[in-house]
Coordinates of N, CA and C in Angstrom, one line a residue:
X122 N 0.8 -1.2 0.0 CA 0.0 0.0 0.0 C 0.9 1.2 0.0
X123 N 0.7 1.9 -1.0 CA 1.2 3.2 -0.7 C 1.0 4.3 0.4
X124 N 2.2 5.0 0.7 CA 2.5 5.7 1.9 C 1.8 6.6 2.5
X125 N 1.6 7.2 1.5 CA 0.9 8.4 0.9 C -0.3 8.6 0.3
X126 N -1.4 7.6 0.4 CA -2.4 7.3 -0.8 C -3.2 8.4 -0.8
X127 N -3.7 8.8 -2.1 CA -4.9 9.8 -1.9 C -6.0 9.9 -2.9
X128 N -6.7 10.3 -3.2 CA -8.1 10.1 -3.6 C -7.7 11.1 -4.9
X129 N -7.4 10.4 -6.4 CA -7.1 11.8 -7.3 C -8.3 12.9 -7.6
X130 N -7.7 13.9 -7.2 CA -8.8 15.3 -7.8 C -9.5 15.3 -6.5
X131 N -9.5 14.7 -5.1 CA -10.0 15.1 -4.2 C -9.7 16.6 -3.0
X132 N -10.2 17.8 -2.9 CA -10.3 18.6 -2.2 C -11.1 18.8 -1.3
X133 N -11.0 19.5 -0.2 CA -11.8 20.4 0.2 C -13.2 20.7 0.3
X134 N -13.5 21.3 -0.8 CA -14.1 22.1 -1.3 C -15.1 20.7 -2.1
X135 N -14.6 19.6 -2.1 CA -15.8 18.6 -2.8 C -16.7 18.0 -2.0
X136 N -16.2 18.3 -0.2 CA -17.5 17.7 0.4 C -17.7 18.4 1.7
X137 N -18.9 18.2 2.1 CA -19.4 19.4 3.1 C -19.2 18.7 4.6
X138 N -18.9 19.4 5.7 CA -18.5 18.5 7.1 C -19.9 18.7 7.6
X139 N -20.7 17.8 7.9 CA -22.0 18.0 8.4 C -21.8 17.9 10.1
X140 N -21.2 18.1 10.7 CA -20.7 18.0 11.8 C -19.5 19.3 12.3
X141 N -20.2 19.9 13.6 CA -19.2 20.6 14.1 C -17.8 20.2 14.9
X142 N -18.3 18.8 15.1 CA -17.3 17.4 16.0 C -16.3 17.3 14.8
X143 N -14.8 16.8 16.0 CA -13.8 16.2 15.2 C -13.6 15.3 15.4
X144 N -12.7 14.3 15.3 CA -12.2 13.1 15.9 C -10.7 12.9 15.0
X145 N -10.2 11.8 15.1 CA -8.7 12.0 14.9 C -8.9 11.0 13.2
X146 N -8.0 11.1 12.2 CA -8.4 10.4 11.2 C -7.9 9.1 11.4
X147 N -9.1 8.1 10.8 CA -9.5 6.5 11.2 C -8.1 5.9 10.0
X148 N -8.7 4.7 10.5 CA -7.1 3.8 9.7 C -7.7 3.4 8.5
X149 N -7.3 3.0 7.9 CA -7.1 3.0 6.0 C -6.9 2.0 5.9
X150 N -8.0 1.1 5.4 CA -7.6 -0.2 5.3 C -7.5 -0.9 4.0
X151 N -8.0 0.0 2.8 CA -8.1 -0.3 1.6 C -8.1 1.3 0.9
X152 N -7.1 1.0 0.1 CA -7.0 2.6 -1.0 C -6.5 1.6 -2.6
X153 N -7.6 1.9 -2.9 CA -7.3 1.2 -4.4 C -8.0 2.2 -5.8
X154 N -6.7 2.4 -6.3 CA -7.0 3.9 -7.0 C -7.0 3.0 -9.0
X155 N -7.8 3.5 -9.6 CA -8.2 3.2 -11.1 C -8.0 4.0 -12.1
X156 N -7.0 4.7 -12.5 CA -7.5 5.9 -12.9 C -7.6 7.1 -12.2
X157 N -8.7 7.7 -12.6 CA -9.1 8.5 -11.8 C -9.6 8.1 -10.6
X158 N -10.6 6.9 -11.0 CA -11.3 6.2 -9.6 C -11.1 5.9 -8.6
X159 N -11.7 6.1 -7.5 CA -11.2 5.5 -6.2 C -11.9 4.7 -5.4
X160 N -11.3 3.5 -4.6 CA -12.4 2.5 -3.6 C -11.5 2.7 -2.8
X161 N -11.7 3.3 -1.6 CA -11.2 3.7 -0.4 C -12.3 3.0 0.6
X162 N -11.4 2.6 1.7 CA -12.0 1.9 3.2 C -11.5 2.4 4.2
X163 N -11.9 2.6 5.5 CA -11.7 2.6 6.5 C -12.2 2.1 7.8
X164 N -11.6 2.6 9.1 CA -12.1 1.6 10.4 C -11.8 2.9 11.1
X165 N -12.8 3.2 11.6 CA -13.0 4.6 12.6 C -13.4 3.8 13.8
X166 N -13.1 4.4 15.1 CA -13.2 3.8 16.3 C -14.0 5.0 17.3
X167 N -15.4 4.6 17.4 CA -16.1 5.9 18.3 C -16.5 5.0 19.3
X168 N -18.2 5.3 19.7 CA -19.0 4.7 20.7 C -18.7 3.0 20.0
X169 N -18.6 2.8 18.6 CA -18.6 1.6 18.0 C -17.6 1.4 17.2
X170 N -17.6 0.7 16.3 CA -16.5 0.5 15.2 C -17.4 0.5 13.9
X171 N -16.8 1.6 13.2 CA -17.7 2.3 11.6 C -16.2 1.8 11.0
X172 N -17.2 1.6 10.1 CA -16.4 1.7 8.2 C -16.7 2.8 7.5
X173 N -16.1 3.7 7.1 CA -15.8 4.5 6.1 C -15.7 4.1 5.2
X174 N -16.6 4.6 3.7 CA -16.1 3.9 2.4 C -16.1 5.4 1.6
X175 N -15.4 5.2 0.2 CA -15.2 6.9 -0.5 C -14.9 5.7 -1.9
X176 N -15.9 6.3 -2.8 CA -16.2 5.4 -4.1 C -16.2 6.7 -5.2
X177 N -15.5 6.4 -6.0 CA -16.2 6.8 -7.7 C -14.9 7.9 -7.6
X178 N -15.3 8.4 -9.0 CA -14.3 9.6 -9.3 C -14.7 11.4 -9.2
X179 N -14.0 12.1 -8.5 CA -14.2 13.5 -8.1 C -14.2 14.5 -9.5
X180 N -15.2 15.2 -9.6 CA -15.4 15.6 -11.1 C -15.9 17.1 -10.7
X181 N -15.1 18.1 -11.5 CA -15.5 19.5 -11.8 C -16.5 19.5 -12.4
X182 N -17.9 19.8 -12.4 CA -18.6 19.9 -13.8 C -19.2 21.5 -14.0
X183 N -18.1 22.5 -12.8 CA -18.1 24.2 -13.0 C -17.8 24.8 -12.4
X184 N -18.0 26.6 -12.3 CA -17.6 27.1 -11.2 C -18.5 28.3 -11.1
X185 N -18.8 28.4 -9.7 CA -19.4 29.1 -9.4 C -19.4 31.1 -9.6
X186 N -20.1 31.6 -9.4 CA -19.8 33.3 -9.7 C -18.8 33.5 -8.9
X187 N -18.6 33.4 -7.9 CA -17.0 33.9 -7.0 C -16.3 33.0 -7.0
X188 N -15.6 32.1 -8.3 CA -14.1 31.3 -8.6 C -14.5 29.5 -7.5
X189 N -15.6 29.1 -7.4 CA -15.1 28.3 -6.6 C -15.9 27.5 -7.6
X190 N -15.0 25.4 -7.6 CA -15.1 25.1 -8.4 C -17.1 24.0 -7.6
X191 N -17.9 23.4 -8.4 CA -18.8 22.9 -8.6 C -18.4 21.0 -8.9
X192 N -18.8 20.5 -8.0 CA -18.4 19.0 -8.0 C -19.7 18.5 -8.1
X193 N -19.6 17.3 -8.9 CA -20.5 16.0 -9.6 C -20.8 15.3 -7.9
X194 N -22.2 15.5 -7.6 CA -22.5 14.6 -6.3 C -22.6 13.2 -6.6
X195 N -22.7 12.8 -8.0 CA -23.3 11.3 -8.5 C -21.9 10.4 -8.8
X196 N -20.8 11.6 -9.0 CA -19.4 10.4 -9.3 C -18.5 10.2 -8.4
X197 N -19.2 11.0 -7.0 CA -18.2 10.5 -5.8 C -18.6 10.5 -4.6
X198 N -18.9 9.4 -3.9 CA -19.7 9.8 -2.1 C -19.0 9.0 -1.1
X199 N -19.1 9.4 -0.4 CA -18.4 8.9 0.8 C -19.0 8.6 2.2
X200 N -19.4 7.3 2.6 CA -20.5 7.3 3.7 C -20.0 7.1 4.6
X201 N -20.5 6.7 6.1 CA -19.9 6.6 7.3 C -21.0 5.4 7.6
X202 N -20.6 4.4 8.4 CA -22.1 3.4 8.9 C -22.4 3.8 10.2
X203 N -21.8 5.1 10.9 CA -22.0 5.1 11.8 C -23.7 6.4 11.9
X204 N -24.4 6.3 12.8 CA -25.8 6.8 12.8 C -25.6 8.3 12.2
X205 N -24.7 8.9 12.5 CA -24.9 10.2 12.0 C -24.5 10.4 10.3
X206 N -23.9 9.3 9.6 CA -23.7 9.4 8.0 C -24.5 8.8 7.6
X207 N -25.5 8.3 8.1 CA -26.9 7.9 7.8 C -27.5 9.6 7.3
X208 N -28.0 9.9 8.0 CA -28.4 11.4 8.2 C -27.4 12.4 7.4
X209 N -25.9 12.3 7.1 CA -25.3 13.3 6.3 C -25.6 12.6 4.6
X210 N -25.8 11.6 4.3 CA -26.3 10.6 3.5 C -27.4 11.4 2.8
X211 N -28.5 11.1 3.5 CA -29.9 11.8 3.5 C -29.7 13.1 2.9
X212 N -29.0 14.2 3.4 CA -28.6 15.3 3.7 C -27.6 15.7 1.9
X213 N -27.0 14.8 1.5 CA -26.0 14.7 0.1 C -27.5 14.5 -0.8
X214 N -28.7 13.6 -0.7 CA -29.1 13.2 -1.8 C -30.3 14.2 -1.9
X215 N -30.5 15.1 -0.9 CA -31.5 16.4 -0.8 C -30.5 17.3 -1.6
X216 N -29.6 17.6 -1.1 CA -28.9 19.3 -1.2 C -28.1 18.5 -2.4
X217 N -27.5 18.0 -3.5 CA -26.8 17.6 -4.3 C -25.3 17.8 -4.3
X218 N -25.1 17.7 -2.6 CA -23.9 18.4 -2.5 C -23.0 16.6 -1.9
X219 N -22.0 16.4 -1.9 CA -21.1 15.4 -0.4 C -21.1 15.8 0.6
X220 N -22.0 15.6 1.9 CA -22.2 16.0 3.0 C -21.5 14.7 3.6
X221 N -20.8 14.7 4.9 CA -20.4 13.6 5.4 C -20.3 14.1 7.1
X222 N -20.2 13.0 7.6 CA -20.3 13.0 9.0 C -18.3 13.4 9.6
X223 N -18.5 13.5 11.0 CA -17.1 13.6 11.3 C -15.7 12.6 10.9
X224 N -16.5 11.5 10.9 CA -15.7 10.2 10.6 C -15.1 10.2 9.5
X225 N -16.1 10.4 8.3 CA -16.0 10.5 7.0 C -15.3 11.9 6.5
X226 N -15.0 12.9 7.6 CA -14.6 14.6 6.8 C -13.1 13.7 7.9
X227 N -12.9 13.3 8.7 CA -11.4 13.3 8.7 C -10.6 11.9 8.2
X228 N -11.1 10.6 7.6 CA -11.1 10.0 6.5 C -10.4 11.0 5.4
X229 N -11.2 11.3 4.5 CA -11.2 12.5 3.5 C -10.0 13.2 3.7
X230 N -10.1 13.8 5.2 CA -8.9 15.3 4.7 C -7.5 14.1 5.2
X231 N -7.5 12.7 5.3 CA -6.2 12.2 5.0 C -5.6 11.7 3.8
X232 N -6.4 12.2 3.0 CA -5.9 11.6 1.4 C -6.4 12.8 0.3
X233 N -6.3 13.6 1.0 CA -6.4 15.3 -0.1 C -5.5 14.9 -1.0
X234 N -5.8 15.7 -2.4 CA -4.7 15.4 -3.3 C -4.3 16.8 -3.5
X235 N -3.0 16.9 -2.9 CA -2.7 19.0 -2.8 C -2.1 19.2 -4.3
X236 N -1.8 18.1 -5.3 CA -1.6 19.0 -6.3 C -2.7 19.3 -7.2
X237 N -4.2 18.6 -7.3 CA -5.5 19.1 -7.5 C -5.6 20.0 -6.8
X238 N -5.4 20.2 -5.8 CA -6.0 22.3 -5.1 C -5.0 22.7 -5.5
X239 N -4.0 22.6 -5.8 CA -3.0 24.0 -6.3 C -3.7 23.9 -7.8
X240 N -3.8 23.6 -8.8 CA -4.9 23.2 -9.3 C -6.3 24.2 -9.6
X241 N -6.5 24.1 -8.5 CA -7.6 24.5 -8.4 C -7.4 25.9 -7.9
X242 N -6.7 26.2 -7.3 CA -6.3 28.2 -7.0 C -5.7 28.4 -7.8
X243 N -4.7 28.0 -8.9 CA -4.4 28.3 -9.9 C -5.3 28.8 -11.3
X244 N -6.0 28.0 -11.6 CA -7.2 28.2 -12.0 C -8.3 29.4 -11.8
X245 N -8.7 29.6 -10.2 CA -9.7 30.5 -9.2 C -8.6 31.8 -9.3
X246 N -7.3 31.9 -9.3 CA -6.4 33.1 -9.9 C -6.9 33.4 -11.0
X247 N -7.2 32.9 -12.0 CA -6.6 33.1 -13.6 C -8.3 33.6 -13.7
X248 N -9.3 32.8 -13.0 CA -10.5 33.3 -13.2 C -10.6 34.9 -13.0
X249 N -10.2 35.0 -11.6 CA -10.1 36.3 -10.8 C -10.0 37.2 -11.8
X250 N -8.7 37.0 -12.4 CA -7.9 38.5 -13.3 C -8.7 38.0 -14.2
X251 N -9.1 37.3 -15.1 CA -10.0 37.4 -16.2 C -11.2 38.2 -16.0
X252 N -11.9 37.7 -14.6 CA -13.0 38.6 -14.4 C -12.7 40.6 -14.1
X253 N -11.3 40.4 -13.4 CA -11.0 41.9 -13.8 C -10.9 42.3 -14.5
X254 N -10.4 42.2 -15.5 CA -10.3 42.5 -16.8 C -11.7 43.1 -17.4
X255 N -12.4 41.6 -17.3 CA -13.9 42.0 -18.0 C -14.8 43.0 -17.5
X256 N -14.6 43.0 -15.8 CA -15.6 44.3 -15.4 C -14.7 45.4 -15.8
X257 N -13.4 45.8 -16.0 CA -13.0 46.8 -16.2 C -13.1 47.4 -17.4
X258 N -13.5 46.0 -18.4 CA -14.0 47.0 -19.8 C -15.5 47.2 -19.9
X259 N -16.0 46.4 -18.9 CA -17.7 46.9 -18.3 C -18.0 48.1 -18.1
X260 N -17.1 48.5 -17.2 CA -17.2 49.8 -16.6 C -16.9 51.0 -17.4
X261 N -15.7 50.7 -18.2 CA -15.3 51.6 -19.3 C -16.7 51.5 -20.5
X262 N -17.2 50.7 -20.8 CA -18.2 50.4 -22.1 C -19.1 51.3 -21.5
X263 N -19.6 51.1 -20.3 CA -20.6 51.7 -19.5 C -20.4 53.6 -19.0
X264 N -18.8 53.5 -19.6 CA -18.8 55.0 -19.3 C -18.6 55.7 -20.5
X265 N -18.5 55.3 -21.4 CA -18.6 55.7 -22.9 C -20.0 55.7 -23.4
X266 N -20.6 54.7 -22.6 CA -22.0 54.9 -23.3 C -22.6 56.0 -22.6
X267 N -22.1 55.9 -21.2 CA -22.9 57.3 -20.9 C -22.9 58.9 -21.2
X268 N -21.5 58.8 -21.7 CA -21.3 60.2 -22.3 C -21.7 60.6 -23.6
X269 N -21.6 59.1 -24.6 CA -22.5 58.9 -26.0 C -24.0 59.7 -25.3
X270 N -24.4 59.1 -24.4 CA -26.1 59.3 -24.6 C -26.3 60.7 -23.8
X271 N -25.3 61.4 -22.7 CA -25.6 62.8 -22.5 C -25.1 63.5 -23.0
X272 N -24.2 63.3 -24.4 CA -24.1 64.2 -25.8 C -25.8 63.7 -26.7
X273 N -25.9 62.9 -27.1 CA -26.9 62.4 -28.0 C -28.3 63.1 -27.7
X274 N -28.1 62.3 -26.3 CA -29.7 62.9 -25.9 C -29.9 63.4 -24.1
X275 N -29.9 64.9 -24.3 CA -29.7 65.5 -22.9 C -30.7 65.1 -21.7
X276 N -30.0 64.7 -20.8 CA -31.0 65.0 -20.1 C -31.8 63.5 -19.7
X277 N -32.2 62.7 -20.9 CA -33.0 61.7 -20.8 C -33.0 60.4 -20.0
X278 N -31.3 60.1 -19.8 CA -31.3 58.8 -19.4 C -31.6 59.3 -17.8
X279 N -31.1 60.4 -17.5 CA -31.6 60.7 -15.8 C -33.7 60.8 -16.0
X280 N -34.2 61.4 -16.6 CA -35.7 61.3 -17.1 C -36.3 59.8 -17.1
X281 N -35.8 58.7 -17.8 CA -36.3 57.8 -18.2 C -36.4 56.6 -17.0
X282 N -34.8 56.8 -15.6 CA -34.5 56.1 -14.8 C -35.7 56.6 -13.8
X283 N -35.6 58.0 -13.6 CA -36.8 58.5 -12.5 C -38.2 57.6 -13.0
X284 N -38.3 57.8 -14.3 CA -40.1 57.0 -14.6 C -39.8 55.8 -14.0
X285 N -38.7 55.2 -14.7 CA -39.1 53.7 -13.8 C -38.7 53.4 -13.2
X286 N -38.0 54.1 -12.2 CA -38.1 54.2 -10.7 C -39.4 54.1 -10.3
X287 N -40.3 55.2 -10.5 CA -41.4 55.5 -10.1 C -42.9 55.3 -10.5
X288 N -42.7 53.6 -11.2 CA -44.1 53.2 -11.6 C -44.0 51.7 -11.8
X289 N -45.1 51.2 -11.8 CA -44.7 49.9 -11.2 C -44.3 48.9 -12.3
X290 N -44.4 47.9 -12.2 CA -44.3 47.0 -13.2 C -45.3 46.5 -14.4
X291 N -46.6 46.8 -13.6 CA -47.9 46.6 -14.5 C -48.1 47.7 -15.4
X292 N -47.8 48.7 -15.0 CA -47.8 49.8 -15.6 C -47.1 50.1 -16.9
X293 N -45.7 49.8 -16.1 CA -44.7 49.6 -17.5 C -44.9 48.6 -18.5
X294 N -45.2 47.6 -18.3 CA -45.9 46.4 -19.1 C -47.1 47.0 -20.0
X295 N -47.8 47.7 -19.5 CA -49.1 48.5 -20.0 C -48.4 49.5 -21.2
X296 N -47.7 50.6 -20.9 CA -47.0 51.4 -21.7 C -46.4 50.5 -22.6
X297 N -45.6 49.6 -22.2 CA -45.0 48.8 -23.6 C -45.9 48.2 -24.7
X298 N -47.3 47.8 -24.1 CA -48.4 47.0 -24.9 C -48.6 48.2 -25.7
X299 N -48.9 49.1 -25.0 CA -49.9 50.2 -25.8 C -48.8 50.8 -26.9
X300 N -47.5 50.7 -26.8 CA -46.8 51.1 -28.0 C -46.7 50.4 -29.2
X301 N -46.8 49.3 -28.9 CA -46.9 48.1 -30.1 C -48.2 48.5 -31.2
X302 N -49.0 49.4 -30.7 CA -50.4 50.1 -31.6 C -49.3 51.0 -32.6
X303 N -48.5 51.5 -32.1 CA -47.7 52.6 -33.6 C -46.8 52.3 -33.9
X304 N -46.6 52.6 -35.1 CA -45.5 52.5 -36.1 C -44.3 52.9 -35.2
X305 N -44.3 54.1 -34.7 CA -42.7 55.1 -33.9 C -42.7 54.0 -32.7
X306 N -44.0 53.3 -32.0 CA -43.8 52.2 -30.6 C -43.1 51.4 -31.2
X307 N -43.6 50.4 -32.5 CA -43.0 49.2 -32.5 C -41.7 49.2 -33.2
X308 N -41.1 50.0 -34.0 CA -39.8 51.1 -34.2 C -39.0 50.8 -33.1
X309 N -39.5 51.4 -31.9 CA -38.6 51.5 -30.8 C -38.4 50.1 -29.8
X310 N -39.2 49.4 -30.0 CA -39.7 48.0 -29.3 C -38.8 46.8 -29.8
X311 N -39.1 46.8 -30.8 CA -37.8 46.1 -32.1 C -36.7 46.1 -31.6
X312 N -36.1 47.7 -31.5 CA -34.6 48.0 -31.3 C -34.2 47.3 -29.7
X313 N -35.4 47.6 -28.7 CA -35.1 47.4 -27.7 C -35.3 45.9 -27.4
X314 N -36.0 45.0 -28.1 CA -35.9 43.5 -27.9 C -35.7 42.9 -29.3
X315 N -34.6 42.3 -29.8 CA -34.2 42.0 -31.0 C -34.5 40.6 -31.0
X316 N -34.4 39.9 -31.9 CA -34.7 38.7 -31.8 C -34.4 37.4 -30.9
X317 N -33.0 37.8 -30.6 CA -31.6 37.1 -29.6 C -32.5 36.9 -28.7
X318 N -32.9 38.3 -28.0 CA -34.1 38.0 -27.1 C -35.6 38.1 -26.8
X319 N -36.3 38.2 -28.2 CA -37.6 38.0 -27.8 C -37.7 37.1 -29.3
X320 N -37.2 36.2 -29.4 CA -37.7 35.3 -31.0 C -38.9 34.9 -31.3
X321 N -39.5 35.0 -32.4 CA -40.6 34.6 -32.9 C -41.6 33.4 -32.2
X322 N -42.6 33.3 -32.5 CA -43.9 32.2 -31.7 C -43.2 31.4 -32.1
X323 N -43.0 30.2 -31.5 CA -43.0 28.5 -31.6 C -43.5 27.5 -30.7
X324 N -44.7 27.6 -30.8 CA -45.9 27.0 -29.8 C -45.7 25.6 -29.9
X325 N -45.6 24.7 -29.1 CA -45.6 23.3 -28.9 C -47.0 22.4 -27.8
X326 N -47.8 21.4 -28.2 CA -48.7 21.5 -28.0 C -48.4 20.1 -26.9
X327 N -48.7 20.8 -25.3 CA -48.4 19.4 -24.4 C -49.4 18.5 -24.3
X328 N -48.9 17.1 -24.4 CA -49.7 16.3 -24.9 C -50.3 15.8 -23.5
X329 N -50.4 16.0 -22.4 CA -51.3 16.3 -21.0 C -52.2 16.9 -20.8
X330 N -51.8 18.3 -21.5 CA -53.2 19.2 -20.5 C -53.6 19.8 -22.0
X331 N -52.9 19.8 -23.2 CA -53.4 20.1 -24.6 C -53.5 21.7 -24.6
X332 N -52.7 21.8 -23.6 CA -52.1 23.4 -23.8 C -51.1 23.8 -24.9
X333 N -50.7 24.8 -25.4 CA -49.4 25.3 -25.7 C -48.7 26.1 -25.2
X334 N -47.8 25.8 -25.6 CA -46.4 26.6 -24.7 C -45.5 26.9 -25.6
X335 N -44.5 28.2 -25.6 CA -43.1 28.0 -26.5 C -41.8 27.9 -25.4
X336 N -41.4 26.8 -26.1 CA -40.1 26.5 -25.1 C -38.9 27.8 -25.3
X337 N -38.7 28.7 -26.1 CA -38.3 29.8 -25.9 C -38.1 30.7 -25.1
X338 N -39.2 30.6 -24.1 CA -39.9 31.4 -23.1 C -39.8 30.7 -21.7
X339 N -38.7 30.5 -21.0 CA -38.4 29.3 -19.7 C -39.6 29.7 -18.8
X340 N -40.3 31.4 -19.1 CA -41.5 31.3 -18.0 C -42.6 30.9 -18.7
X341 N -42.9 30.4 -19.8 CA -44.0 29.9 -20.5 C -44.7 28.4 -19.6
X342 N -44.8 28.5 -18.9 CA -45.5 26.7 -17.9 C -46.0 26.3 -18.7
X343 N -45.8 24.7 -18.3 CA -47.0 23.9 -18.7 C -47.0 23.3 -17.8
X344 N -47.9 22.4 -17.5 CA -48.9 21.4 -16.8 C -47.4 20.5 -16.1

């Protein structure tokens, strides 16, 4: 058995401690690595004697708005037999996250693979400055446009923010309907929703309730 075994692509950040308890990490009695895959065992010693088990392979499948990465709950879990990973169990197949009991989070943090997290802040870096970058030409696009539109048109974009500031939503929805009656409304209606985001009818007829819906429209319900 190797010295050092660890679970590849395992971090941190892939499973949740459902427990504010620690305990000391249990013995290793099986680490048998495939690949990427892993069948890991253990023998934890509490009120009883638990087995730890940690199955499948640890999978990015994204990352979240603030750099942190998003792990596959279905390609890797890790249970405890002891009563409380019963309950963190429960707790993984609700929330879609690896929730694990004490047993099972200090299992785990003995076979971290630290060159997947360097890895992985290397990466959460490179995101970082990319994202700088992009709001910085946000902010710039956004300040160009504003000086375009208080040369172009005085006055208006402070005028237009007060209205709808100050009317509600039904209302504005009403003003917008009632523009679609003229030529100069639906002119301006056009420009303001192009096709990218308001595309043509495509009504699909659900074969349940014999409604139609267009799937273009994610708030369109059906049955």
């Amino acid at each position: 058995m190797n010295s050092h075994p660890i679970i590849p692509g395992l971090v941190k950040e892939a499973y949740v401690a459902g427990s504010r308890h620690s305990v000391p990490s249990p013995d290793l009695t099986r680490s048998d690595v495939d690949g990427t895959s892993a069948d890991f065992e253990w023998k934890a010693i509490g009120s009883d004697v638990y087995k730890v088990v940690a199955k499948g392979s640890v999978v990015i499948i994204g990352w979240s708005g603030d750099g942190r990465p998003r792990f596959d709950s279905e390609s890797f879990h890790a249970t405890c037999s002891c009563p409380d990973g019963a309950r963190q169990r429960v707790e993984s197949i609700n929330s879609g996250k690896v929730y694990v009991c004490k047993h099972a989070e200090a299992a785990l943090d003995s076979v971290l693979d630290s060159a997947a997290a360097n890895e992985i802040e290397s990466q959460r870096k490179a995101r970082a400055a990319e994202a700088t970058v992009v709001n910085k030409y946000h902010v710039a696009y956004q300040e160009t446009q504003r000086k375009e539109q208080d040369a172009k048109f005085p006055g208006e974009r402070k005028r237009i923010e007060h209205g709808l500031s100050k009317r509600s939503a039904d209302e504005i929805m009403t003003l917008l309907k009632e523009s679609v009656t003229t030529v100069d409304g639906l002119e301006a209606l056009a420009k303001l929703f192009p096709k990218e985001t308001m595309p043509a009818k495509t009504t699909t007829r659900c074969g349940r309730c014999k409604k139609e819906y267009d799937h273009n429209i994610p708030s369109d319900q059906i049955c």
